[in-house]
Every structure is written in C-alpha cells, then in structure tokens.
Short mmCIF file of C-alpha atoms and ligand atoms in Angstrom, two decimals:
data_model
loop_
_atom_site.label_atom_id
_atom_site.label_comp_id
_atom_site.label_asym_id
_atom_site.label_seq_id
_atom_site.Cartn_x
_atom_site.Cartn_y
_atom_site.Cartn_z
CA UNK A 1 -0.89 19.41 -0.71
CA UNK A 2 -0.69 15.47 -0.11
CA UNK A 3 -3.80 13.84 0.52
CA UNK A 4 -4.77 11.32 2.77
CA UNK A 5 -5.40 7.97 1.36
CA UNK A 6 -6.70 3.99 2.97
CA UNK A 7 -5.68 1.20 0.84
CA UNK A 8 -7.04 -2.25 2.35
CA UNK A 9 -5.27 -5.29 1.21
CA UNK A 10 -7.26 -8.12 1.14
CA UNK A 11 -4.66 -10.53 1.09
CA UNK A 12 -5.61 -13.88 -0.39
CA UNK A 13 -9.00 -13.80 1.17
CA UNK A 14 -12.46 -13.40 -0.50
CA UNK A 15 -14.72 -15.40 -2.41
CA UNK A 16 -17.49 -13.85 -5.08
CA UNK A 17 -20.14 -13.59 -2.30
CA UNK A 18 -18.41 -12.23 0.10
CA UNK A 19 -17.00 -9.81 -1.64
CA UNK A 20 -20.26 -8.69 -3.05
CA UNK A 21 -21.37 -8.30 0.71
CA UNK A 22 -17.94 -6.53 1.73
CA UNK A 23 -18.43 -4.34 -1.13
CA UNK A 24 -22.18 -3.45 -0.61
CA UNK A 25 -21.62 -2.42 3.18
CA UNK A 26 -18.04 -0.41 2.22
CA UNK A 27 -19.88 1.51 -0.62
CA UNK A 28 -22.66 2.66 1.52
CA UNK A 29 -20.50 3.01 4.34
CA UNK A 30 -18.03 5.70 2.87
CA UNK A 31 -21.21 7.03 0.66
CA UNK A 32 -19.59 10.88 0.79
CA UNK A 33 -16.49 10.63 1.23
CA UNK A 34 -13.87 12.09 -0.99
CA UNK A 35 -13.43 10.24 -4.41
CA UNK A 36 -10.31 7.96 -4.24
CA UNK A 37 -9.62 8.75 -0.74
CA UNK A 38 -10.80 4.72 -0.10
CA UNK A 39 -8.58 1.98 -2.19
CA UNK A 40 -8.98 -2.03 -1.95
CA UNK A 41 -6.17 -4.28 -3.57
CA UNK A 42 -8.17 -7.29 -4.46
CA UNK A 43 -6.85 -11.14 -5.57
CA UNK A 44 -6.67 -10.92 -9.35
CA UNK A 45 -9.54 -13.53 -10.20
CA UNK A 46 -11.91 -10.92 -8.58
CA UNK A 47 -10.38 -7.59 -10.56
CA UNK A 48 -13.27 -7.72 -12.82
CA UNK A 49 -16.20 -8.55 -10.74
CA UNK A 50 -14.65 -5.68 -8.37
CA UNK A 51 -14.44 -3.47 -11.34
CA UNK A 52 -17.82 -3.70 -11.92
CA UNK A 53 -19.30 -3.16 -8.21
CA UNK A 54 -16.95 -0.28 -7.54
CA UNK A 55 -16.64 1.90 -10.92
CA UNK A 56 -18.86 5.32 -10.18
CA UNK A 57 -18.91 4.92 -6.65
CA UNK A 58 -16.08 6.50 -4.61
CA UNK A 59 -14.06 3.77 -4.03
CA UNK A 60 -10.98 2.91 -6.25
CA UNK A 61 -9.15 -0.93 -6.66
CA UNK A 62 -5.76 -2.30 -7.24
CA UNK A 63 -4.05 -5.51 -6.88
CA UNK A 64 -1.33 -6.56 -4.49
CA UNK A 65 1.24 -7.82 -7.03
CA UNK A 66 2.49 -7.10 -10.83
CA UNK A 67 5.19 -8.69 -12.51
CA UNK A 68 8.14 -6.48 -13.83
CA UNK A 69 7.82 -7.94 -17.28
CA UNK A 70 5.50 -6.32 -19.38
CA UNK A 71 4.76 -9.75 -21.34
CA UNK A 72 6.69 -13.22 -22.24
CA UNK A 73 6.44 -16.98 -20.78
CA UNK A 74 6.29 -16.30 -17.40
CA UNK A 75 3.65 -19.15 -16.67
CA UNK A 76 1.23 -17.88 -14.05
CA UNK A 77 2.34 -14.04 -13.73
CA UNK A 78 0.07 -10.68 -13.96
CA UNK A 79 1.86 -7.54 -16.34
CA UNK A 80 0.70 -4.23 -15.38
CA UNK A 81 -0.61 -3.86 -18.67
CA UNK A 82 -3.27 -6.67 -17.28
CA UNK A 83 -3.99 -4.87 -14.24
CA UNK A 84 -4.90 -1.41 -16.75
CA UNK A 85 -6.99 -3.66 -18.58
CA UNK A 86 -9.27 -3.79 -15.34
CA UNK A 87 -8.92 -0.07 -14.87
CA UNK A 88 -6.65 -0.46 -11.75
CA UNK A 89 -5.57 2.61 -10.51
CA UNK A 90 -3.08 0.78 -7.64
CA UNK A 91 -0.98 -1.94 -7.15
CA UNK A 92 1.24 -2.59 -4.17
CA UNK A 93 5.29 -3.67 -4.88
CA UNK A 94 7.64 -4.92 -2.05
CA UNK A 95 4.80 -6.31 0.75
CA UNK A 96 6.64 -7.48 2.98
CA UNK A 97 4.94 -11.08 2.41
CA UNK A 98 6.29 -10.65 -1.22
CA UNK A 99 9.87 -10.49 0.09
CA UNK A 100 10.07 -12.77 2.91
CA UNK A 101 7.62 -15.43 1.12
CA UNK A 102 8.62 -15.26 -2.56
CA UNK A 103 11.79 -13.70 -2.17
CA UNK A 104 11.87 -10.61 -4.31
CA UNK A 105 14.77 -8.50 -3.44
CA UNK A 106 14.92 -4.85 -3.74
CA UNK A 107 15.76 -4.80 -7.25
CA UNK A 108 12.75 -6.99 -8.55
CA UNK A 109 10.49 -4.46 -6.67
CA UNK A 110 11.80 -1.17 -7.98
CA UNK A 111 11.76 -3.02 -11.24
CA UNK A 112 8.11 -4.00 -10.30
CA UNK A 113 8.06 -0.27 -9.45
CA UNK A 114 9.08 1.24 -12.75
CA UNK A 115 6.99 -1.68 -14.76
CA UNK A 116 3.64 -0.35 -12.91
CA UNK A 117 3.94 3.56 -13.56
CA UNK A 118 4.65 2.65 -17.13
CA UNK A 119 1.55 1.45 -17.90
CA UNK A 120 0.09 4.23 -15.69
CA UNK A 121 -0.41 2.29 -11.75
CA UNK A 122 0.42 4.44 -8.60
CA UNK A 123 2.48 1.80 -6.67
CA UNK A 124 2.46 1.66 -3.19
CA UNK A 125 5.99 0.74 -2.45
CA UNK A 126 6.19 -1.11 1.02
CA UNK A 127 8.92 -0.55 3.12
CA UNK A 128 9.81 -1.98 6.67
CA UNK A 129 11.96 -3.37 9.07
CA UNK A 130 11.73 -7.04 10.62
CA UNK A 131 11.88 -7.11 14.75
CA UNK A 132 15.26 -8.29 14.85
CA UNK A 133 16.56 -5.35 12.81
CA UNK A 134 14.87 -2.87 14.96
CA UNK A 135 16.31 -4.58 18.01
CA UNK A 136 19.59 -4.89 16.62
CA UNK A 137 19.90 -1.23 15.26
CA UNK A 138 20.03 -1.58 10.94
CA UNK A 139 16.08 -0.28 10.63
CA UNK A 140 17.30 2.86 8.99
CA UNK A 141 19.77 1.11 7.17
CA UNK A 142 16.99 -1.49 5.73
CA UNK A 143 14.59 1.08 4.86
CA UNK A 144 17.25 3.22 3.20
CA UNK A 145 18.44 0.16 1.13
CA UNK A 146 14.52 -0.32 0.18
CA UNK A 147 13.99 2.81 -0.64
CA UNK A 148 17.27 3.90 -2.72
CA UNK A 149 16.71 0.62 -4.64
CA UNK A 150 13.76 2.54 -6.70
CA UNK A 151 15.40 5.98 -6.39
CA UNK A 152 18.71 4.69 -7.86
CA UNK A 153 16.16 2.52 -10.30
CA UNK A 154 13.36 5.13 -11.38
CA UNK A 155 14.61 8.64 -10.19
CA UNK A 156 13.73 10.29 -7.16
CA UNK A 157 10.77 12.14 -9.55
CA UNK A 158 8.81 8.89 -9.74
CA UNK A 159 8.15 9.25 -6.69
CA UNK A 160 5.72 12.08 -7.45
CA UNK A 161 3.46 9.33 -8.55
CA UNK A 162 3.90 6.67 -5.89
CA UNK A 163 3.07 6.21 -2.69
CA UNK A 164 4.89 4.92 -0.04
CA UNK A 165 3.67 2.48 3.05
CA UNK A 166 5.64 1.96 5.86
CA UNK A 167 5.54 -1.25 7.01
CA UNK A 168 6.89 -2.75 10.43
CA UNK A 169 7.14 -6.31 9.50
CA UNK A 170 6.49 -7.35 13.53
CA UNK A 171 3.46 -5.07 13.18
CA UNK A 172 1.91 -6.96 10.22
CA UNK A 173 -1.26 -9.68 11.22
CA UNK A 174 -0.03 -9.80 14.62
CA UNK A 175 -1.88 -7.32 16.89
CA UNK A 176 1.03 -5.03 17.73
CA UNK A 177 0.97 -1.70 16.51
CA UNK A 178 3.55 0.31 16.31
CA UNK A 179 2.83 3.68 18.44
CA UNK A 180 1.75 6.96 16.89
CA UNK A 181 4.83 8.05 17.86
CA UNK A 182 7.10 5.14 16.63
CA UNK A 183 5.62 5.38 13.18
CA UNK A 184 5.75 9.16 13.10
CA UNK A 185 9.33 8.76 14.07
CA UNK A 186 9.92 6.55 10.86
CA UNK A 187 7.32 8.21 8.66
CA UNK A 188 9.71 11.39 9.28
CA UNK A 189 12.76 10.01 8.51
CA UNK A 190 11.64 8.41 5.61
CA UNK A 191 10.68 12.10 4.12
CA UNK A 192 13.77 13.80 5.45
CA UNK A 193 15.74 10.77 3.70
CA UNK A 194 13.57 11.65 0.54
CA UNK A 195 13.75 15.65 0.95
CA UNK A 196 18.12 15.36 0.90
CA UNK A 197 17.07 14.37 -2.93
CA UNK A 198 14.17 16.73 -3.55
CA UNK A 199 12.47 18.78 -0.76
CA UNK A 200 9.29 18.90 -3.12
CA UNK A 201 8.73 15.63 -4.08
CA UNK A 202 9.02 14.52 0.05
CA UNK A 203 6.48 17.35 1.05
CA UNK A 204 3.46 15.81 -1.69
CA UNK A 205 4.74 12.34 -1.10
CA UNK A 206 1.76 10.12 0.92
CA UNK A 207 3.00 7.85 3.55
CA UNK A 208 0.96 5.31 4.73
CA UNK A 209 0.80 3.26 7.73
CA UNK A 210 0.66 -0.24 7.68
CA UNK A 211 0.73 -2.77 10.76
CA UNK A 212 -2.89 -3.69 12.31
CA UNK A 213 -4.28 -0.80 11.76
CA UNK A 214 -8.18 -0.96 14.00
CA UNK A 215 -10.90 0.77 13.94
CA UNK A 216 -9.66 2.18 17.54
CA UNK A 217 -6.21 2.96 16.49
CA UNK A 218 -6.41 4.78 13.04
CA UNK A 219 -7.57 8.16 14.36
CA UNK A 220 -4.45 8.67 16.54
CA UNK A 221 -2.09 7.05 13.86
CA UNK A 222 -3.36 9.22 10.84
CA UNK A 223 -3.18 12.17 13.52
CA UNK A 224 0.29 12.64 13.57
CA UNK A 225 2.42 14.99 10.82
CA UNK A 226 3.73 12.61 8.42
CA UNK A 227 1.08 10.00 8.69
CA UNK A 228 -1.46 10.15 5.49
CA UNK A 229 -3.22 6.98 6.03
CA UNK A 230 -2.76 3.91 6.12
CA UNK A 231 -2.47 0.17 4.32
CA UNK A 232 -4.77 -2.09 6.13
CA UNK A 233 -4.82 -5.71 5.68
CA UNK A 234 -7.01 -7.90 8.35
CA UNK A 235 -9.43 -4.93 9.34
CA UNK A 236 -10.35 -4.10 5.57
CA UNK A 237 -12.24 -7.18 5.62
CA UNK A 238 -14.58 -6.67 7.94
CA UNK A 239 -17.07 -3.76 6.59
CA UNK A 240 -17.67 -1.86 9.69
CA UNK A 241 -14.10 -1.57 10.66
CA UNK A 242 -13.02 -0.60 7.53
CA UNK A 243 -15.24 2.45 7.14
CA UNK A 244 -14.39 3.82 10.72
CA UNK A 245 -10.48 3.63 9.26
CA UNK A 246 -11.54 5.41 5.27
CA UNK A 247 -13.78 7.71 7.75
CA UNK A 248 -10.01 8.35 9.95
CA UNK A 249 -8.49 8.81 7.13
CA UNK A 250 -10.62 11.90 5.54
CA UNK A 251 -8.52 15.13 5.19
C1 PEP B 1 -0.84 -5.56 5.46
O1 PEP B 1 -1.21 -6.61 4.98
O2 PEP B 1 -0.23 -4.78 4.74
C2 PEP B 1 -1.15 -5.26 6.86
C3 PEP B 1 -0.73 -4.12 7.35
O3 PEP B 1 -1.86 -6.20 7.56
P1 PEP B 1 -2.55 -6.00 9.01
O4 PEP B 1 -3.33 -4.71 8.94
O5 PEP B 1 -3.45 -7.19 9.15
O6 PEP B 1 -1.47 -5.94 10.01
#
C-alpha cells in the first residue's frame, strides 16, 4: 500500500536563523505524525545544520538537485554520494526550474535519476506540462517523453523506489492551482501510462502534487484517488501552513 508523503522545497530561500525557527515550529507542529510522512529539500550549505535539528524527530530532508556524476572536475556540483554523506534520504531531479532555468533535458535527469538511487536517494522525479502545451494539446505527450526518459534509462522497476511529482509548470509560484480534478485527471494517466509496463509498480508508486499547494487547498487535492501528497514550495516556508498540508497529507 503507497503511502502518503509532503516534501516542501525550499527553493533558494533560508538563512541559519530562520531555518532554526522554521524547523522548531515544523517539529512541534507535526509532533505525532507518522515517521517520514513530512520531507524538506533544503539548499545544500544548510544539509548539515538541517541534519542535525531534524535527525530523531519525524521529519526527513533532501536536497533539490544532484549531479549525475558520481565525482570528477565539475567545479561547483553536488554527487549523490555528498548528499548520503548528510544522511539524505531525498533529492528531487527534473524541477521544472532545473529544466527551464539550467536547461537539463530529459536525459540529464533520468541520468540524475539513476545517479541518486545508486548511492541509495528516493528521487522525486518532477514531471509537468508548461501552459502553452496544455492549451495547445502535447501535455500527455510531454509528460510521456519525461517520464519514458527514466523508464527507457533505469527500468520501469526503479520506479519502485522513486517517487513521482506532478508538476503543472503554470501552477508553480503563481497562485493557480490546478483543480482536484485536473490533477487527478493527470495523476491517473500518469499510473495507467506506468501500469501498461507493470501494473504493480503503478499501484505502490506515490504521486505527488505540486503547484501552490495552501493550507486551504491540500485537503481536497490529497483527497482524490491517485493523489498521495504533495511537493510544496512557497507554503513550506511558512511553519503554520506547512503543518496544516503534512497534517492533509496523513494516511
Ligand atoms: C515547487 O517548487 O515545486 C512548487 C510546487 O512551488 P509552489 O508550491 O510555490 O507553487
């Protein structure tokens, strides 16, 4: 049985102190619920300090970024090996920031992918379609190219230890959400697309929501079938909102 699972992504916000405060008030906050069930995906220069505030309480950590290498010259990038180093459990591949900002193509990610469960990370593979592609009828065709880029890369069994986030890149930062029923639409064909290669690994696979996710939205998101949560960026930084969503997001 899939669990549900919300995974804030801080983004490149955060300084020592406030972190300490976010952390204090989201540790209390969830005190009770179900070990792992709450993730945050920190900035790298705070994996430590986070590591510190967060190990033996409920709450796990990641980081929003890996590099597919697993060492070499490649001045100012993270290997997954690093991110083990700070006991990271998660690390997101293919944000949608990642590919439109920085340009990594499908193929980086699922090698991004493949680099991160080596060194034993659950990646939470974004997927998502921009507004124009919606309007202009490829979303399936974009998420299926996302998504076969890591099954043709790492097997449709890798899967088994991955999680997936749909993303609606018009939905990201900007205030519109995608309807419980728009994302459930997408959340299902993204498992039916999964199940034609392996019925089992679709049914366990978690599939996250992402696209300003609130405090007043998450209940009705995470209600529907194939909706197990969701990737939060803006609202995981404010304490109080983030708890209502880990508190949505309880099985
Ligand atoms: C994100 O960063 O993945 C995200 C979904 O952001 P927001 O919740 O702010 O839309």
């Amino acid at each position: 049985m899939r669990k549900k699972l919300v995974a804030g992504n801080w983004k490149m916000h955060g300084s020592l102190v406030q972190n300490k405060e976010l952390l204090d008030a989201v540790i209390t906050g969830t005190a009770g619920m179900r070990k792992g069930s709450c993730v945050v995906c920190v900035p790298y220069p705070y994996l430590s300090s986070v590591q510190s505030m967060l190990e033996n309480t409920q709450i796990a950590w990641g980081a929003q970024n890996v590099n597919q290498f697993s060492k070499g010259a490649y001045t100012g990038e993270v290997s997954a090996e690093m991110l083990k180093d700070f006991d990271c459990q998660y690390v997101i591949v293919g944000h949608s920031e990642r590919r439109s900002l920085f340009g990594e193509d499908s193929h980086t990610v699922s090698l991004k992918f493949t680099a991160s469960q080596n060194s034993g990370l659950m990646p939470i593979l974004c997927v998502g379609e921009t507004l124009q592609q919606r309007e202009t009828g490829a979303m399936e065709k974009v998420i299926a190219e996302q998504l076969d880029a890591v099954i043709d890369q790492a097997g449709v069994a890798s899967l088994s230890k991955a999680v997936i986030a749909y993303e609606p890149v018009w939905a990201i930062g900007t205030g519109k959400t995608a309807s419980p029923q728009q994302a459930q639409e997408v959340h299902a064909l993204i498992r039916g697309s999964i199940a034609r290669h392996d019925e089992g690994v679709a049914a366990d696979l978690t599939i996250l929501y992402g696209g300003s996710v609130k405090a007043n939205n998450a209940a009705e998101l995470f209600a529907m079938p194939d909706i197990d949560g969701g990737l939060i960026g803006g609202a995981s930084l404010i304490a109080e909102d983030f708890v209502a969503i880990c508190r949505a997001g309880q099985d």
